[in-house]
Coordinates of C-alpha atoms and ligand atoms in Angstrom, one line a residue:
Chain A
X167 CA 105.1 51.3 72.1
X168 CA 103.5 47.9 71.4
X169 CA 106.8 46.1 71.4
X170 CA 107.7 47.6 74.7
X171 CA 104.5 46.4 76.3
X172 CA 105.2 42.9 75.1
X173 CA 108.7 43.0 76.5
X174 CA 107.5 44.1 79.9
X175 CA 104.7 41.7 80.3
X176 CA 106.7 38.7 79.0
X177 CA 103.9 36.4 78.3
X178 CA 104.5 32.7 79.1
X179 CA 102.4 31.5 76.2
X180 CA 102.4 33.3 72.9
X181 CA 98.6 32.7 72.3
X182 CA 97.8 34.9 75.3
X183 CA 99.1 38.0 73.7
X184 CA 96.8 37.9 70.7
X185 CA 93.5 38.4 72.4
X186 CA 95.0 41.1 74.6
X187 CA 96.3 43.0 71.7
X188 CA 93.1 42.5 69.8
X189 CA 91.1 43.9 72.7
X190 CA 93.5 46.8 73.1
X191 CA 93.0 47.6 69.5
X192 CA 89.2 47.7 69.7
X193 CA 89.3 49.8 72.8
X194 CA 91.8 52.2 71.3
X195 CA 89.8 52.6 68.2
X196 CA 86.5 53.1 70.2
X197 CA 88.2 55.9 72.1
X198 CA 89.6 57.4 69.0
X199 CA 86.1 57.3 67.4
X200 CA 84.6 59.1 70.4
X201 CA 87.2 61.8 70.1
X202 CA 86.8 62.2 66.4
X203 CA 83.0 62.3 66.6
X204 CA 83.2 65.2 69.0
X205 CA 85.2 67.1 66.5
X206 CA 82.9 66.0 63.7
X207 CA 79.7 67.0 65.5
X208 CA 81.0 70.5 66.3
X209 CA 82.2 70.9 62.7
X210 CA 78.8 69.8 61.4
X211 CA 77.0 72.2 63.7
X212 CA 79.2 75.0 62.5
X213 CA 78.7 74.1 58.9
X214 CA 75.0 73.9 59.4
X215 CA 75.0 77.3 61.1
X216 CA 77.0 78.7 58.2
X217 CA 74.7 77.3 55.5
X218 CA 71.6 78.6 57.2
X219 CA 73.0 81.9 58.3
X220 CA 75.4 82.9 55.6
X221 CA 72.8 84.4 53.3
X222 CA 72.1 87.0 56.0
X223 CA 75.6 88.4 55.5
X224 CA 75.2 88.4 51.7
X225 CA 71.8 89.8 51.3
X226 CA 71.7 92.3 54.1
X227 CA 74.2 95.0 53.5
X228 CA 76.8 95.4 56.2
X229 CA 75.7 98.9 56.9
X230 CA 72.2 97.6 57.7
X231 CA 73.6 94.9 60.0
X232 CA 75.5 97.5 61.9
X233 CA 72.6 99.8 62.2
X234 CA 70.8 100.4 65.4
X235 CA 67.3 99.3 64.4
X236 CA 66.1 95.7 64.8
X237 CA 62.6 95.6 63.2
X238 CA 62.4 92.4 61.2
X239 CA 58.8 93.1 59.9
X240 CA 60.3 96.0 58.0
X241 CA 63.4 94.1 57.1
X242 CA 65.4 96.2 59.5
X243 CA 68.1 93.8 60.8
X244 CA 70.4 96.0 62.8
X245 CA 72.3 93.8 65.2
X246 CA 73.8 96.5 67.3
X247 CA 70.9 96.6 69.9
X248 CA 71.2 92.9 70.4
X249 CA 75.0 93.0 70.6
X250 CA 74.7 95.8 73.0
X251 CA 72.1 94.0 75.1
X252 CA 74.2 90.9 75.3
X253 CA 77.3 92.9 76.1
X254 CA 75.7 94.9 78.9
X255 CA 74.0 92.0 80.5
X256 CA 77.1 89.8 80.3
X257 CA 79.5 92.5 81.5
X258 CA 77.2 93.3 84.3
X259 CA 77.0 89.7 85.3
X260 CA 80.8 89.3 85.2
X261 CA 81.3 92.5 87.2
X262 CA 79.0 91.1 89.9
X263 CA 80.0 87.4 89.7
X264 CA 83.7 87.5 89.5
X265 CA 84.6 89.5 92.6
X266 CA 81.8 87.7 94.5
X267 CA 82.8 84.3 93.3
X268 CA 86.5 84.8 93.9
X269 CA 86.1 86.1 97.4
X270 CA 83.7 83.4 98.2
X271 CA 86.1 80.8 97.0
X272 CA 89.0 82.4 98.9
X273 CA 86.9 82.4 102.0
X274 CA 85.8 78.8 101.6
X275 CA 89.3 77.5 100.6
X276 CA 91.6 79.6 102.8
X277 CA 89.8 81.2 105.7
X278 CA 86.6 79.4 106.7
X279 CA 86.9 76.9 109.5
X280 CA 85.9 73.3 108.4
X281 CA 82.5 73.4 110.0
X282 CA 81.5 76.5 108.0
X283 CA 82.9 75.0 104.8
X284 CA 80.8 71.9 105.4
X285 CA 77.6 74.0 105.6
X286 CA 78.4 76.4 102.8
X287 CA 79.6 74.0 100.1
X288 CA 76.3 72.0 99.8
X289 CA 74.4 75.3 99.5
X290 CA 76.6 76.3 96.6
X291 CA 76.1 73.0 95.0
X292 CA 72.3 73.4 95.3
X293 CA 72.6 76.8 93.7
X294 CA 74.3 75.2 90.8
X295 CA 71.5 72.7 90.5
X296 CA 68.6 75.2 90.3
X297 CA 67.2 75.2 86.7
X298 CA 67.8 78.5 85.0
X299 CA 64.1 79.0 84.3
X300 CA 63.4 78.8 88.0
X301 CA 66.0 81.5 88.6
X302 CA 64.4 83.6 85.9
X303 CA 61.0 83.2 87.4
X304 CA 62.5 84.2 90.8
X305 CA 63.9 87.3 89.0
X306 CA 60.6 88.2 87.5
X307 CA 58.6 87.8 90.6
X308 CA 60.9 88.9 93.3
X309 CA 63.9 90.9 91.9
X310 CA 62.1 93.0 89.3
X311 CA 59.6 94.6 91.7
X312 CA 62.5 95.3 94.0
X313 CA 64.5 97.0 91.3
X314 CA 61.5 99.0 90.2
X315 CA 60.9 100.1 93.7
X316 CA 64.4 101.5 93.8
X317 CA 63.4 103.9 91.1
X318 CA 63.9 102.3 87.7
X319 CA 61.0 102.8 85.2
X320 CA 60.5 99.1 84.9
X321 CA 61.9 96.2 87.0
X322 CA 62.7 94.3 83.8
X323 CA 66.2 95.7 83.0
X324 CA 69.6 94.7 81.9
X325 CA 70.6 94.8 85.6
X326 CA 68.0 92.3 86.5
X327 CA 69.4 90.0 83.9
X328 CA 72.9 90.6 85.1
X329 CA 71.9 89.6 88.6
X330 CA 70.3 86.4 87.5
X331 CA 73.2 85.5 85.3
X332 CA 75.7 86.3 88.0
X333 CA 73.9 83.9 90.2
X334 CA 74.1 81.3 87.5
X335 CA 77.8 81.8 87.0
X336 CA 78.7 81.9 90.7
X337 CA 78.7 78.2 91.5
X338 CA 81.0 77.5 88.5
X339 CA 83.4 80.3 89.4
X340 CA 83.4 79.3 93.1
X341 CA 84.0 75.6 92.8
X342 CA 86.6 75.8 90.0
X343 CA 88.5 78.6 91.8
X344 CA 88.4 76.6 95.0
X345 CA 89.8 73.6 93.2
X346 CA 92.6 75.8 91.9
X347 CA 93.4 77.2 95.3
X348 CA 93.4 73.7 96.7
X349 CA 95.9 72.6 94.2
X350 CA 98.4 75.2 95.4
X351 CA 101.0 73.3 97.4
X352 CA 101.0 73.9 101.2
X353 CA 104.7 74.5 100.9
X354 CA 104.1 77.9 99.3
X355 CA 101.9 79.0 102.1
X356 CA 104.3 77.8 104.7
X357 CA 107.1 79.6 102.9
X358 CA 105.3 82.8 103.0
X359 CA 104.0 82.5 106.6
X360 CA 107.5 81.6 107.8
X361 CA 108.9 84.8 106.5
X362 CA 106.3 86.8 108.5
X363 CA 103.7 87.4 105.8
X364 CA 100.1 87.7 107.2
X365 CA 97.5 85.3 106.0
X366 CA 96.1 87.9 103.7
X367 CA 99.5 88.7 102.2
X368 CA 100.1 85.0 101.7
X369 CA 96.8 84.6 99.8
X370 CA 97.2 87.8 97.7
X371 CA 100.9 87.5 96.8
X372 CA 101.5 83.8 96.7
X373 CA 98.4 81.6 96.6
X374 CA 96.4 83.6 94.0
X375 CA 99.3 84.1 91.6
X376 CA 100.1 80.4 91.8
X377 CA 96.5 79.5 91.1
X378 CA 96.2 82.0 88.3
X379 CA 95.6 79.7 85.4
X380 CA 92.9 77.8 87.3
X381 CA 91.2 81.0 88.2
X382 CA 91.2 82.2 84.6
X383 CA 89.4 79.0 83.6
X384 CA 86.9 79.5 86.4
X385 CA 86.1 83.0 85.2
X386 CA 85.9 82.0 81.5
X387 CA 83.6 79.1 82.2
X388 CA 81.5 81.3 84.3
X389 CA 81.3 83.9 81.5
X390 CA 80.6 81.1 79.0
X391 CA 77.6 80.0 81.0
X392 CA 76.4 83.6 81.2
X393 CA 76.7 84.4 77.5
X394 CA 74.8 81.3 76.4
X395 CA 72.0 81.6 78.8
X396 CA 68.7 82.4 77.2
X397 CA 65.4 81.8 78.9
X398 CA 66.0 83.3 82.3
X399 CA 67.4 86.4 80.7
X400 CA 64.5 86.6 78.3
X401 CA 62.1 86.7 81.3
X402 CA 63.7 89.5 83.2
X403 CA 65.4 91.9 80.8
X404 CA 62.3 93.4 79.3
X405 CA 62.9 92.3 75.7
X406 CA 63.3 95.7 74.1
X407 CA 65.6 95.8 71.2
X408 CA 66.9 99.3 71.7
X409 CA 70.4 100.5 72.1
X410 CA 70.4 101.8 75.6
X411 CA 71.7 105.2 76.4
X412 CA 75.4 105.1 77.2
X413 CA 76.5 105.4 80.8
X414 CA 75.6 103.8 84.0
X415 CA 71.9 104.3 83.3
X416 CA 72.2 101.7 80.5
X417 CA 72.0 99.0 83.2
X418 CA 68.5 100.1 84.3
X419 CA 66.9 100.0 80.9
X420 CA 65.2 97.1 79.2
X421 CA 67.4 95.3 76.7
X422 CA 67.2 92.2 74.6
X423 CA 70.1 89.8 74.1
X424 CA 71.1 87.8 71.0
X425 CA 70.1 84.5 72.5
X426 CA 66.7 85.8 73.6
X427 CA 66.1 87.2 70.1
X428 CA 66.7 83.8 68.5
X429 CA 64.5 82.0 71.1
X430 CA 61.7 84.5 70.8
X431 CA 61.5 84.8 67.0
X432 CA 62.6 81.4 65.7
X433 CA 59.1 80.1 66.1
X434 CA 57.5 82.7 64.0
X435 CA 59.7 82.9 60.9
X436 CA 59.3 81.1 57.7
X437 CA 62.1 78.7 57.0
X438 CA 64.4 80.0 54.4
X439 CA 63.3 83.6 54.7
X440 CA 65.7 86.4 55.2
X441 CA 64.6 86.9 58.8
X442 CA 65.4 83.2 59.4
X443 CA 68.9 83.5 57.9
X444 CA 69.6 86.6 60.0
X445 CA 68.6 84.6 63.2
X446 CA 71.1 82.0 62.2
X447 CA 73.6 84.8 61.5
X448 CA 73.2 85.8 65.1
X449 CA 74.0 82.2 66.0
X450 CA 77.2 82.5 64.0
X451 CA 78.2 85.6 65.8
X452 CA 77.5 84.0 69.2
X453 CA 79.5 81.0 68.1
X454 CA 82.4 83.1 67.2
X455 CA 82.3 85.1 70.4
X456 CA 82.2 82.0 72.7
X457 CA 84.9 80.4 70.5
X458 CA 87.1 83.5 71.0
X459 CA 86.6 83.4 74.8
X460 CA 87.5 79.8 75.0
X461 CA 90.6 80.3 72.9
X462 CA 91.6 83.2 75.1
X463 CA 91.2 81.0 78.1
X464 CA 93.2 78.2 76.5
X465 CA 95.9 80.7 75.7
X466 CA 96.2 82.0 79.2
X467 CA 96.1 78.5 80.7
X468 CA 98.6 77.2 78.2
X469 CA 101.0 79.9 79.2
X470 CA 100.7 78.9 82.8
X471 CA 101.3 75.2 82.0
X472 CA 104.3 75.9 80.0
X473 CA 105.8 77.8 82.8
X474 CA 105.0 75.2 85.4
X475 CA 106.4 72.5 83.1
X476 CA 109.8 74.2 83.5
X477 CA 109.9 73.1 87.1
X478 CA 111.0 69.6 86.2
Chain B
X79 CA 130.1 82.8 128.4
X80 CA 128.0 82.7 125.3
X81 CA 124.5 83.9 125.7
X82 CA 121.4 81.8 125.0
X83 CA 119.4 83.1 122.1
X84 CA 116.6 80.8 122.8
X85 CA 115.8 79.0 126.0
X86 CA 113.1 76.3 125.8
X87 CA 111.8 75.5 129.3
X88 CA 109.5 72.7 130.4
X89 CA 108.0 72.5 126.9
X90 CA 105.2 70.0 126.0
X91 CA 103.5 69.7 122.7
X92 CA 100.4 67.8 121.8
X93 CA 98.6 66.8 118.5
X94 CA 95.2 66.2 119.9
X95 CA 95.7 63.6 122.6
X96 CA 99.1 62.5 121.3
X97 CA 102.0 64.1 123.1
X98 CA 104.7 64.7 120.6
X99 CA 107.2 66.6 122.8
X100 CA 107.8 65.8 126.5
X101 CA 109.1 68.3 129.0
X102 CA 111.9 69.7 126.9
X103 CA 114.6 72.0 128.2
X104 CA 116.9 73.1 125.4
X105 CA 119.4 76.0 125.4
X106 CA 120.1 77.4 121.9
X107 CA 123.4 79.4 121.9
X108 CA 123.6 82.7 120.1
X109 CA 125.6 82.7 116.8
X110 CA 126.2 79.0 116.9
X111 CA 124.8 76.1 115.0
X112 CA 122.7 73.7 116.9
X113 CA 121.9 70.3 115.2
X114 CA 119.0 68.1 116.2
X115 CA 119.2 64.4 115.4
X116 CA 117.1 61.5 116.2
X117 CA 115.0 58.8 114.5
X118 CA 112.0 59.5 112.2
X119 CA 108.9 60.7 114.1
X120 CA 110.7 61.6 117.3
X121 CA 109.5 65.2 117.1
X122 CA 112.4 67.1 115.6
X123 CA 110.3 69.0 113.1
X124 CA 107.6 69.6 115.7
X125 CA 110.2 71.1 117.9
X126 CA 111.6 73.3 115.2
X127 CA 108.2 74.5 114.2
X128 CA 107.4 75.3 117.8
X129 CA 110.2 77.8 117.9
X130 CA 108.5 80.1 115.3
X131 CA 105.0 79.0 116.0
X132 CA 104.5 77.5 112.6
X133 CA 102.5 74.8 114.4
X134 CA 99.8 77.4 115.1
X135 CA 98.4 76.5 111.6
X136 CA 97.6 73.0 112.8
X137 CA 94.1 73.0 114.4
X138 CA 94.5 70.2 116.9
X139 CA 97.9 71.4 118.1
X140 CA 98.6 72.6 121.7
X141 CA 101.7 73.8 123.3
X142 CA 102.6 74.1 127.0
X143 CA 105.7 75.6 128.6
X144 CA 108.0 78.3 127.5
X145 CA 110.1 79.2 124.5
X146 CA 112.1 82.2 125.5
X147 CA 113.5 84.3 122.7
X148 CA 115.9 86.8 124.2
X149 CA 114.2 86.1 127.4
X150 CA 110.6 86.7 126.1
X151 CA 108.2 83.8 125.9
X152 CA 107.0 83.6 122.3
X153 CA 103.8 81.9 123.5
X154 CA 102.8 85.0 125.5
X155 CA 99.4 86.3 124.4
X156 CA 100.9 89.7 123.5
X157 CA 103.4 88.3 121.0
X158 CA 102.8 89.2 117.4
X159 CA 103.2 85.9 115.5
X160 CA 104.0 87.8 112.3
X161 CA 106.8 89.7 113.9
X162 CA 108.1 86.5 115.6
X163 CA 108.4 84.7 112.2
X164 CA 110.2 87.7 110.8
X165 CA 112.8 87.3 113.6
X166 CA 112.9 83.5 113.5
X167 CA 113.1 82.5 109.8
X168 CA 112.7 79.0 108.4
X169 CA 114.1 76.9 105.5
X170 CA 112.2 73.8 104.7
X171 CA 113.1 70.3 103.7
X172 CA 111.9 70.6 100.1
X173 CA 113.1 73.8 98.5
X174 CA 109.9 75.8 98.2
X175 CA 110.6 78.9 96.1
X176 CA 107.4 80.6 95.0
X177 CA 106.6 80.1 91.3
X178 CA 107.7 83.7 90.6
X179 CA 110.9 85.4 89.5
X180 CA 114.1 85.0 91.5
X181 CA 114.0 88.7 92.3
X182 CA 110.4 88.5 93.6
X183 CA 111.2 85.6 95.8
X184 CA 113.9 87.4 97.6
X185 CA 111.9 90.7 97.6
X186 CA 108.8 89.0 99.0
X187 CA 109.8 89.4 102.7
X188 CA 111.0 93.0 102.5
X189 CA 107.8 93.9 100.6
X190 CA 105.3 92.3 102.9
X191 CA 107.1 93.6 106.0
X192 CA 107.3 97.1 104.5
X193 CA 111.1 97.3 104.6
X194 CA 111.2 98.4 100.9
X195 CA 108.6 98.3 98.1
X196 CA 110.8 98.9 95.0
X197 CA 113.7 100.8 93.6
X198 CA 117.3 100.8 94.7
X199 CA 116.5 100.1 98.3
X200 CA 114.9 96.8 97.4
X201 CA 117.5 96.1 94.7
X202 CA 120.2 96.4 97.4
X203 CA 118.4 94.1 99.8
X204 CA 118.0 91.5 97.1
X205 CA 121.6 91.7 96.0
X206 CA 122.9 91.5 99.5
X207 CA 120.7 88.6 100.4
X208 CA 121.7 86.6 97.3
X209 CA 125.3 87.3 98.1
X210 CA 124.8 86.1 101.6
X211 CA 123.3 82.9 100.3
X212 CA 126.3 82.5 97.9
X213 CA 123.9 82.6 94.9
X214 CA 124.5 86.1 93.5
X215 CA 127.1 85.1 90.9
X216 CA 125.0 82.3 89.5
X217 CA 121.8 84.3 89.1
X218 CA 122.7 88.0 88.8
X219 CA 122.1 88.0 85.0
X220 CA 118.7 86.4 85.2
X221 CA 117.0 87.8 88.2
X222 CA 113.7 88.0 86.4
X223 CA 113.8 84.3 85.5
X224 CA 111.4 81.8 87.1
X225 CA 112.8 80.6 90.5
X226 CA 111.4 77.2 90.0
X227 CA 113.7 76.7 86.9
X228 CA 116.8 76.7 89.1
X229 CA 118.3 73.4 90.1
X230 CA 117.4 72.1 93.6
X231 CA 120.7 73.2 95.2
X232 CA 120.2 76.7 93.9
X233 CA 116.5 76.7 94.9
X234 CA 117.5 75.9 98.5
X235 CA 120.1 78.7 98.6
X236 CA 117.4 81.0 97.1
X237 CA 115.1 80.0 100.0
X238 CA 118.0 80.9 102.4
X239 CA 118.3 84.2 100.6
X240 CA 114.6 84.7 101.0
X241 CA 114.9 84.0 104.7
X242 CA 117.8 86.3 105.4
X243 CA 116.3 89.1 103.3
X244 CA 114.2 90.1 106.3
X245 CA 117.2 90.2 108.7
X246 CA 116.1 87.5 111.0
X247 CA 117.9 86.7 114.3
X248 CA 117.5 82.9 114.1
X249 CA 117.2 80.6 111.1
X250 CA 115.6 77.2 111.5
X251 CA 116.4 74.6 108.9
X252 CA 114.4 71.4 108.7
X253 CA 116.6 68.8 106.8
X254 CA 117.6 71.5 104.3
X255 CA 119.9 69.1 102.4
X256 CA 117.8 66.0 102.2
X257 CA 116.6 66.8 98.7
X258 CA 120.1 67.9 97.5
X259 CA 123.1 66.0 96.0
X260 CA 126.4 65.8 97.9
X261 CA 127.9 68.8 96.1
X262 CA 125.0 71.1 96.8
X263 CA 124.8 69.7 100.4
X264 CA 128.4 70.8 101.0
X265 CA 127.8 74.2 99.6
X266 CA 124.8 74.7 101.9
X267 CA 126.9 73.5 104.9
X268 CA 129.6 75.9 104.1
X269 CA 127.0 78.6 103.8
X270 CA 125.6 77.7 107.2
X271 CA 129.0 78.2 108.7
X272 CA 129.3 81.7 107.2
X273 CA 125.8 82.6 108.2
X274 CA 126.4 81.6 111.8
X275 CA 128.5 84.7 112.3
X276 CA 125.4 86.7 112.0
X277 CA 122.6 84.4 112.7
X278 CA 121.7 81.7 115.2
X279 CA 121.1 78.5 113.3
X280 CA 119.1 75.4 114.3
X281 CA 119.2 72.5 111.9
X282 CA 117.4 69.2 111.9
X283 CA 119.3 66.5 110.0
X284 CA 119.2 62.8 109.5
X285 CA 122.8 62.8 108.4
X286 CA 125.2 62.1 111.3
X287 CA 128.2 63.3 109.4
X288 CA 126.4 66.5 108.6
X289 CA 125.7 67.1 112.3
X290 CA 129.2 66.2 113.3
X291 CA 130.7 68.3 110.5
X292 CA 128.6 71.4 110.6
X293 CA 127.3 72.0 114.1
X294 CA 128.6 73.4 117.4
X295 CA 125.9 71.8 119.6
X296 CA 123.9 68.6 119.0
X297 CA 120.7 67.5 120.6
X298 CA 119.6 63.9 120.4
X299 CA 115.8 63.4 120.4
X300 CA 114.1 60.1 121.1
X301 CA 110.3 59.6 121.2
X302 CA 109.6 63.3 122.0
X303 CA 112.3 63.6 124.7
X304 CA 115.6 65.2 124.6
X305 CA 118.0 62.4 125.6
X306 CA 121.2 64.3 125.4
X307 CA 122.4 67.8 124.6
X308 CA 126.1 68.6 124.4
X309 CA 128.8 70.2 122.3
X310 CA 128.9 68.3 119.1
X311 CA 132.5 67.0 119.5
X312 CA 131.6 65.6 122.9
X313 CA 128.3 64.1 121.9
X314 CA 129.8 62.2 119.0
X315 CA 133.1 61.0 120.7
X316 CA 132.0 60.6 124.2
X317 CA 128.2 60.3 124.6
X318 CA 126.9 60.2 128.2
X319 CA 123.8 58.2 127.4
X320 CA 123.8 54.6 126.1
X321 CA 120.8 55.4 123.9
X322 CA 122.8 58.2 122.2
X323 CA 125.8 55.9 121.7
X324 CA 123.8 53.1 120.2
X325 CA 122.0 55.5 117.9
X326 CA 125.1 57.3 116.6
X327 CA 127.1 54.2 116.2
X328 CA 124.3 52.3 114.6
X329 CA 123.9 55.1 112.1
X330 CA 127.6 55.5 111.4
X331 CA 128.7 51.9 111.3
Ligands
ATP195 N1 100.0 67.5 111.9 C1 100.2 66.4 112.7 N2 99.1 65.9 113.3 C2 99.2 64.8 114.1 N3 100.4 64.2 114.4 C3 101.5 64.7 113.9 C4 101.4 65.8 113.0 N4 102.7 66.1 112.6 C5 103.5 65.2 113.2 N5 102.8 64.4 114.0 C6 103.3 63.3 114.8 O1 104.2 63.8 115.7 C7 105.3 63.0 115.9 C8 106.5 63.8 115.6 O2 106.5 64.2 114.2 P1 107.7 65.1 113.6 O3 107.3 65.4 112.2 O4 108.0 66.2 114.5 O5 108.9 64.0 113.6 P2 110.4 64.2 113.0 O6 111.3 63.9 114.1 O7 110.5 65.5 112.3 O8 110.4 63.0 111.9 P3 111.1 63.0 110.5 O9 112.6 62.7 110.8 O10 110.5 61.8 109.8 O11 110.9 64.3 109.8 C9 105.1 61.8 114.9 O12 104.7 60.7 115.6 C10 104.1 62.3 113.9 O13 103.3 61.2 113.5
MG196 MG1 110.8 66.1 110.2

């Protein structure tokens, strides 16, 4: 590599190359350092999590961890209600946000006339900029009463949390999906239209499949944002660590998520206590879940890339 | 007397305030190959895309005059653009197969137009279309492979197969060989000759030899106007207009 660069630039004086190479070396190593430090920091965070949280998995029997009772004062550390809470709120958010986000992106990218796009896009960017706690506050003050008036025993339910999370995930899903659609070459659309496909058939059968990997990233990043979110959810989900009844009704009961549990209880525990370890254990579980989602996304996208690479 | 498949009459075309086509009158003969030549930017592609209204997708574009397909103006308000494009197919300059399987590329048109959804009906259409495009023997064992993995010549023939799969009446080709090597170019030209038994073909080309070799009629465009339109042999050996002569000799010599 280095030899080739020298050949190409053909320096008139030999001295000129030395400082250049020297500078290249410094820059290269700075960049390498930045890359390595990212890996290092993540590893250290994970090791720290492990050290603090590992005792939980040793000292609390597995059967207790998988029980349905979370009552730390009596040393009951059943994670199921928290897992169920996170699951319901997140799945609810995904079910709301993905179709809404994808259709909005399709509308913006493929159908809307330019003037509408120019009005809508800034609004979506503003939506992305609203601090999550403000959304949570909005949910508490405005959404919860609405949901209660529709017949739920309390307005602070999993569904309220899902709505707020969906709104937080929407801008991510919309803007990344729109980028993915934009990256689909016009030639594909022309090819489909020229055969006699309608605009909708073109979008559904050609544009969306071609943008698939980008759309998967959009959805995964959206979900990632939803899973990690804490404060807003804590405000509106009612904070009850119960396993909700199965079925559709589960959405309209108060729940408590893993993140909310950590945030709510971390302040009150003695450092090094079992409760403290269990909270870190929850952190480990969260870490593993998000890691799994990211790996899944990478796997999907990697598949798409490999296939597109074959074009050359 | 051979009948006219398409009659363009008093046709003007504008991009915003810019007039790209000026008062064109072009007869396109049925089952013949019509070549359009002319310098870059003279409006050949614009003209071609006016025939199947692909220009409709451009916001600032505006058309005046008539394009009569079998005597019916395709710009009439009651014309269904989707049906028009099924009848007037198009092959583009850069091969543009969808990033899907070879089979699905050819099956795309029959599926969206409801000719066949799956099963042997669809298989038969796919096979017949690939045979028509002289591609069947090369791909019959890998119909589920990605179309974008084919070489450019095969990709272009696949695009032709995709176009003929919906049984069009006219096929428009905009410089279909400009991204191909000479061997692939010749095979596409041969193919055009065979296809002209069944279809009416209009081809834009920058390649004088190609126009001379492969077409029955040639139109010479210059700055949005049709300078000369004549049987190919006549236009190349005995052009009536000085402009035509200087263009074809300049390009050939
Ligand atoms: N979408 C568009 N908007 C505005 N002007 C356009 C558009 N497309 C083409 N033009 C203009 O219209 C004129 C004709 O373009 P066209 O593409 O039809 O030429 P062409 O003969 O096909 O050229 P080439 O041989 O380079 O393909 C050119 O001056 C071009 O700049
Ligand atoms: Mg052109």
